[in-house]
Short mmCIF file of C-alpha atoms in Angstrom, two decimals:
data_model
loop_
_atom_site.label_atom_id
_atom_site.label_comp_id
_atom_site.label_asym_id
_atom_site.label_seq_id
_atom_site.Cartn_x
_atom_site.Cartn_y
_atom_site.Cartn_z
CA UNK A 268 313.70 321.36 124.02
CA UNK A 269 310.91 321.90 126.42
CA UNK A 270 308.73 319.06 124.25
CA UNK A 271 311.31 317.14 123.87
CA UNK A 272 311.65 316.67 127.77
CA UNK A 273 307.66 316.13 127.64
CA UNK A 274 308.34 313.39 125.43
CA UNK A 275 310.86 311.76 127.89
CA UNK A 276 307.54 312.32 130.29
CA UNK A 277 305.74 310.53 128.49
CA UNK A 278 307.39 307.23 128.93
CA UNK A 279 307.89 307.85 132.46
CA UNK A 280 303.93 307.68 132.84
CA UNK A 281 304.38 304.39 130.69
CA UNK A 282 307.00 303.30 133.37
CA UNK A 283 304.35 303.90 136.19
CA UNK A 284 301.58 302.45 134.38
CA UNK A 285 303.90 299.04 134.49
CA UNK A 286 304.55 299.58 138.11
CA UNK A 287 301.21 300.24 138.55
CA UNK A 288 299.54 297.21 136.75
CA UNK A 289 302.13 295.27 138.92
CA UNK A 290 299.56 295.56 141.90
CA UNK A 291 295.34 295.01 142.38
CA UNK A 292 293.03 296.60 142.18
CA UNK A 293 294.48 299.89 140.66
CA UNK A 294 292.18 300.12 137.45
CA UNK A 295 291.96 303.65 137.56
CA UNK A 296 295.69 304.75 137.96
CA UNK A 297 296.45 302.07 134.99
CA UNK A 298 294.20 303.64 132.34
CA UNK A 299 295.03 307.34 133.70
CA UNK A 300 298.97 306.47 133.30
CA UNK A 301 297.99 305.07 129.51
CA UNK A 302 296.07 307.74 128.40
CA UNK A 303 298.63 310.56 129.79
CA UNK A 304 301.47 308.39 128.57
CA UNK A 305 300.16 307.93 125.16
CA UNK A 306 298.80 311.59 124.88
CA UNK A 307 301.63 313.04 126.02
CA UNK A 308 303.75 311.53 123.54
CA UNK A 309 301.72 312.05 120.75
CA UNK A 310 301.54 315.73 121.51
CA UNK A 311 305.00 316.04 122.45
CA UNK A 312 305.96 314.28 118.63
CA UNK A 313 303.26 316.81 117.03
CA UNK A 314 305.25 319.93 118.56
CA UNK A 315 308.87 318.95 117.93
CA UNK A 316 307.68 318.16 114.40
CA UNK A 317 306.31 321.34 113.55
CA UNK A 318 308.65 323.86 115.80
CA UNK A 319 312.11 325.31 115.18
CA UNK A 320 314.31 325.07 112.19
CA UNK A 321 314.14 322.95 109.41
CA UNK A 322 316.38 321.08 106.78
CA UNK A 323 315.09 321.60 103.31
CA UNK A 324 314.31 318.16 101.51
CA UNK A 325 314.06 317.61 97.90
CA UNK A 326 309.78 317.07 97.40
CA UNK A 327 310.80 313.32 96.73
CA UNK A 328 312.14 312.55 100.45
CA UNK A 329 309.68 314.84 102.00
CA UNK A 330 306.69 312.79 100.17
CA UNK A 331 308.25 309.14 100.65
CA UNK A 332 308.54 310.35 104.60
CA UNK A 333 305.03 311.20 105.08
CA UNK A 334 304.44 307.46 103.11
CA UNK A 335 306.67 305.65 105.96
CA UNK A 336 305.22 307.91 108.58
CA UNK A 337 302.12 306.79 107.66
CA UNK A 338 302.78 303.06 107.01
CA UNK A 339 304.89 302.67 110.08
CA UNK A 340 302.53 304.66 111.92
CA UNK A 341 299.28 302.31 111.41
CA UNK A 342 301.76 299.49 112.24
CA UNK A 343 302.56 301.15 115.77
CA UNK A 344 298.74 301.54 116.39
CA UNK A 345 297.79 297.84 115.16
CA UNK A 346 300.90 296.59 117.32
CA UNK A 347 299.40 298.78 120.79
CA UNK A 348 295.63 298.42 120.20
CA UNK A 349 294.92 296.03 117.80
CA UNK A 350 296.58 293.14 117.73
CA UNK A 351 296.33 293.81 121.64
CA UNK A 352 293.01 293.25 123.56
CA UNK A 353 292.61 296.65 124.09
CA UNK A 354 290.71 297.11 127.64
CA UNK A 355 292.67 294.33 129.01
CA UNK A 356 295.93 295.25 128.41
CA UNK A 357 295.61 299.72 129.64
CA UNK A 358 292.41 299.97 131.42
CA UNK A 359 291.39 296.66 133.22
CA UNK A 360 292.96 295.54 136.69
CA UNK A 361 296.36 293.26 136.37
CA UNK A 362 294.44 290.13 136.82
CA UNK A 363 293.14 290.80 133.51
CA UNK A 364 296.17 291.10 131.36
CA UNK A 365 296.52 288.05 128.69
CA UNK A 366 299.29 287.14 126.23
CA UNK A 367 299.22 287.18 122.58
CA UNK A 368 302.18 285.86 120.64
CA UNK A 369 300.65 286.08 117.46
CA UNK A 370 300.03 288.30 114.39
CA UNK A 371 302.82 291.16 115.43
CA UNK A 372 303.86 289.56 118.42
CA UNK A 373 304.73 286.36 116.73
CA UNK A 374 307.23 288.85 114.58
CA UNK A 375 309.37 289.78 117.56
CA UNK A 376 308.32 290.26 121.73
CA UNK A 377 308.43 294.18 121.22
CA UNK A 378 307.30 295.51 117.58
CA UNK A 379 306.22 298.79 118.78
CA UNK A 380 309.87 299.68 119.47
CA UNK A 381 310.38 298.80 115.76
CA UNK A 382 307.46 300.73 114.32
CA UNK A 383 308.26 303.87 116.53
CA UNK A 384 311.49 304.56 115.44
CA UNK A 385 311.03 303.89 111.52
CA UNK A 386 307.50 306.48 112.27
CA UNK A 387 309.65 309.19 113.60
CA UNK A 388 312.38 308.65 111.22
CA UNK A 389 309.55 308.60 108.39
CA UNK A 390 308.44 312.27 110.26
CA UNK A 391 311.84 313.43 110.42
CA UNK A 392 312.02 312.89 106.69
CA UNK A 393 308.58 314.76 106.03
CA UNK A 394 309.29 317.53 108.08
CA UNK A 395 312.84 317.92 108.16
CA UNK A 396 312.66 318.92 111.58
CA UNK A 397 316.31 319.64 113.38
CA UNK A 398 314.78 319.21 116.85
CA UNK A 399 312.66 316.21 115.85
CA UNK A 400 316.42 314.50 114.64
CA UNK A 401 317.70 315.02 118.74
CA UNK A 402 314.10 314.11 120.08
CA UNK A 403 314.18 310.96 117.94
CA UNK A 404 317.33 309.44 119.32
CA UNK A 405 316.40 310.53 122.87
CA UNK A 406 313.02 308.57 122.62
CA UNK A 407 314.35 305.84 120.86
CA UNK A 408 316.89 305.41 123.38
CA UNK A 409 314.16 305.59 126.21
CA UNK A 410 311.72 303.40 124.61
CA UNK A 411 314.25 300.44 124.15
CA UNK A 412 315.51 301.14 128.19
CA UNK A 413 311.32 300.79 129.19
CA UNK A 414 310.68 297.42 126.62
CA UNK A 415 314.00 295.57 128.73
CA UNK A 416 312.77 296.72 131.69
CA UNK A 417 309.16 295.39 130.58
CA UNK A 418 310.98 292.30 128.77
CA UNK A 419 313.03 291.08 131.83
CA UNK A 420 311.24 292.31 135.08
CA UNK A 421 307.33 293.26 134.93
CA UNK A 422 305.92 290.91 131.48
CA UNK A 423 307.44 287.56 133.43
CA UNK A 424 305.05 289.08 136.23
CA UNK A 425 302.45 290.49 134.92
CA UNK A 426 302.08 287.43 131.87
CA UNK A 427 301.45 284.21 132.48
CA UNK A 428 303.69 281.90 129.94
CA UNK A 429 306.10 285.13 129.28
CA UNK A 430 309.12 283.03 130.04
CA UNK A 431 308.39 280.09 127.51
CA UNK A 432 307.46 283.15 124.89
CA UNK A 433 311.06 284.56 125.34
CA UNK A 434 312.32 281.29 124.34
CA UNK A 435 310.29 281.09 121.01
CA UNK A 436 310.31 284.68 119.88
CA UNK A 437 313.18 286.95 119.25
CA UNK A 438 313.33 290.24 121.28
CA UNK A 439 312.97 293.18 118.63
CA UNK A 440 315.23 291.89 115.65
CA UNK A 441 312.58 289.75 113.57
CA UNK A 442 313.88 286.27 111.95
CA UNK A 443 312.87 283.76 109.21
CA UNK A 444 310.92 281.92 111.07
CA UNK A 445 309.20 284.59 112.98
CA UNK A 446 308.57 286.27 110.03
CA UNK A 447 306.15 283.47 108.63
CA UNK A 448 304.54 282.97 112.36
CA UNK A 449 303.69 286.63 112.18
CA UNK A 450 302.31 285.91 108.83
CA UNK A 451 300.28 283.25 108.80
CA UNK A 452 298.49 284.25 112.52
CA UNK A 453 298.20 287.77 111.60
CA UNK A 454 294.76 288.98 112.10
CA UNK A 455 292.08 288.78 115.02
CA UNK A 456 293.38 288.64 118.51
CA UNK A 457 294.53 285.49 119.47
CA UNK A 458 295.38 284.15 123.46
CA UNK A 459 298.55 282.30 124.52
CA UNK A 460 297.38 278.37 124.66
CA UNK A 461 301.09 277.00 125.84
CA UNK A 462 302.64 277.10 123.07
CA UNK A 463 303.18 278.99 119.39
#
């Protein structure tokens, strides 16, 4: 349980890294908080996966979870630092923070929380870890309390033209027509103009 707790760290740091980018001038504590958050977590998934007892899979579901680990996985990286401007958004001071509403954030405000859970369910599948099955829900549960904190107190903030993107993009559940947005922008970073 002890990594399962860091895990539930982990966000905290991503909680403080909000709070943080909230002020000037605090470059250094913002890309401290992001690379302890994100480390953190990724460490604390790599132990639960591997410790404690295990559920024996047929080869079939272990092999099709490593496939949406995987999958989902390079989805939750593109999402955070790709479709993202990367220095702007975890290192640089808040006055440097931009929008993007397109590619994955033309699919829904928050596709991370999406990606996340399908990766660890993918891992839980691959592994058949029993502790990565509690650490899961825990940090699913956690991640969707930090994006409505981030959706309805620090991105109206921290984002210029946040409020007029919450009108035109659904909150995690994608739809039709954000479906085809994400589509046909997906690709290079692209800045919020006023509009989508």
């Amino acid at each position: 349980m002890l990594f399962v707790f860091l895990g539930c760290v982990s966000f905290l740091l991503l909680l403080l890294h909000d709070i943080v980018t909230l002020r000037r001038g605090q470059a250094f504590w913002r890309s401290a908080l992001t690379l302890g958050g994100f480390g953190t977590a990724a460490y604390s998934m790599f132990m639960v996966a591997t410790l404690g007892e295990k559920y024996v899979f047929p080869p079939l579901v272990s092999v099709f979870g490593w496939f949406v680990f995987i999958l989902f996985g390079l989805a939750l990286l593109y999402a955070l630092f790709g479709n993202l401007p990367l220095f702007n958004t975890y290192f640089r001071g808040p006055g440097d923070r931009t929008l993007v509403t397109t590619g994955m954030y033309a699919l829904s405000r928050h596709p991370g929380l999406l990606w996340y859970c399908l990766m660890l369910a993918g891992l839980f599948m691959a592994t058949g870890s029993k502790l990565l099955l509690v650490a899961a829900l825990v940090w699913g549960l956690l991640d969707l309390l930090h994006v409505l904190v981030q959706d309805y107190y620090f991105f109206p903030r921290i984002l210029p033209g946040y409020r007029q993107y919450q009108r035109e993009t659904p909150m995690l559940i994608p739809t039709l027509t954000s479906l085809q947005r994400c589509l046909s922008t997906i690709g290079p970073v692209k800045l919020y103009k006023g509009g989508t």
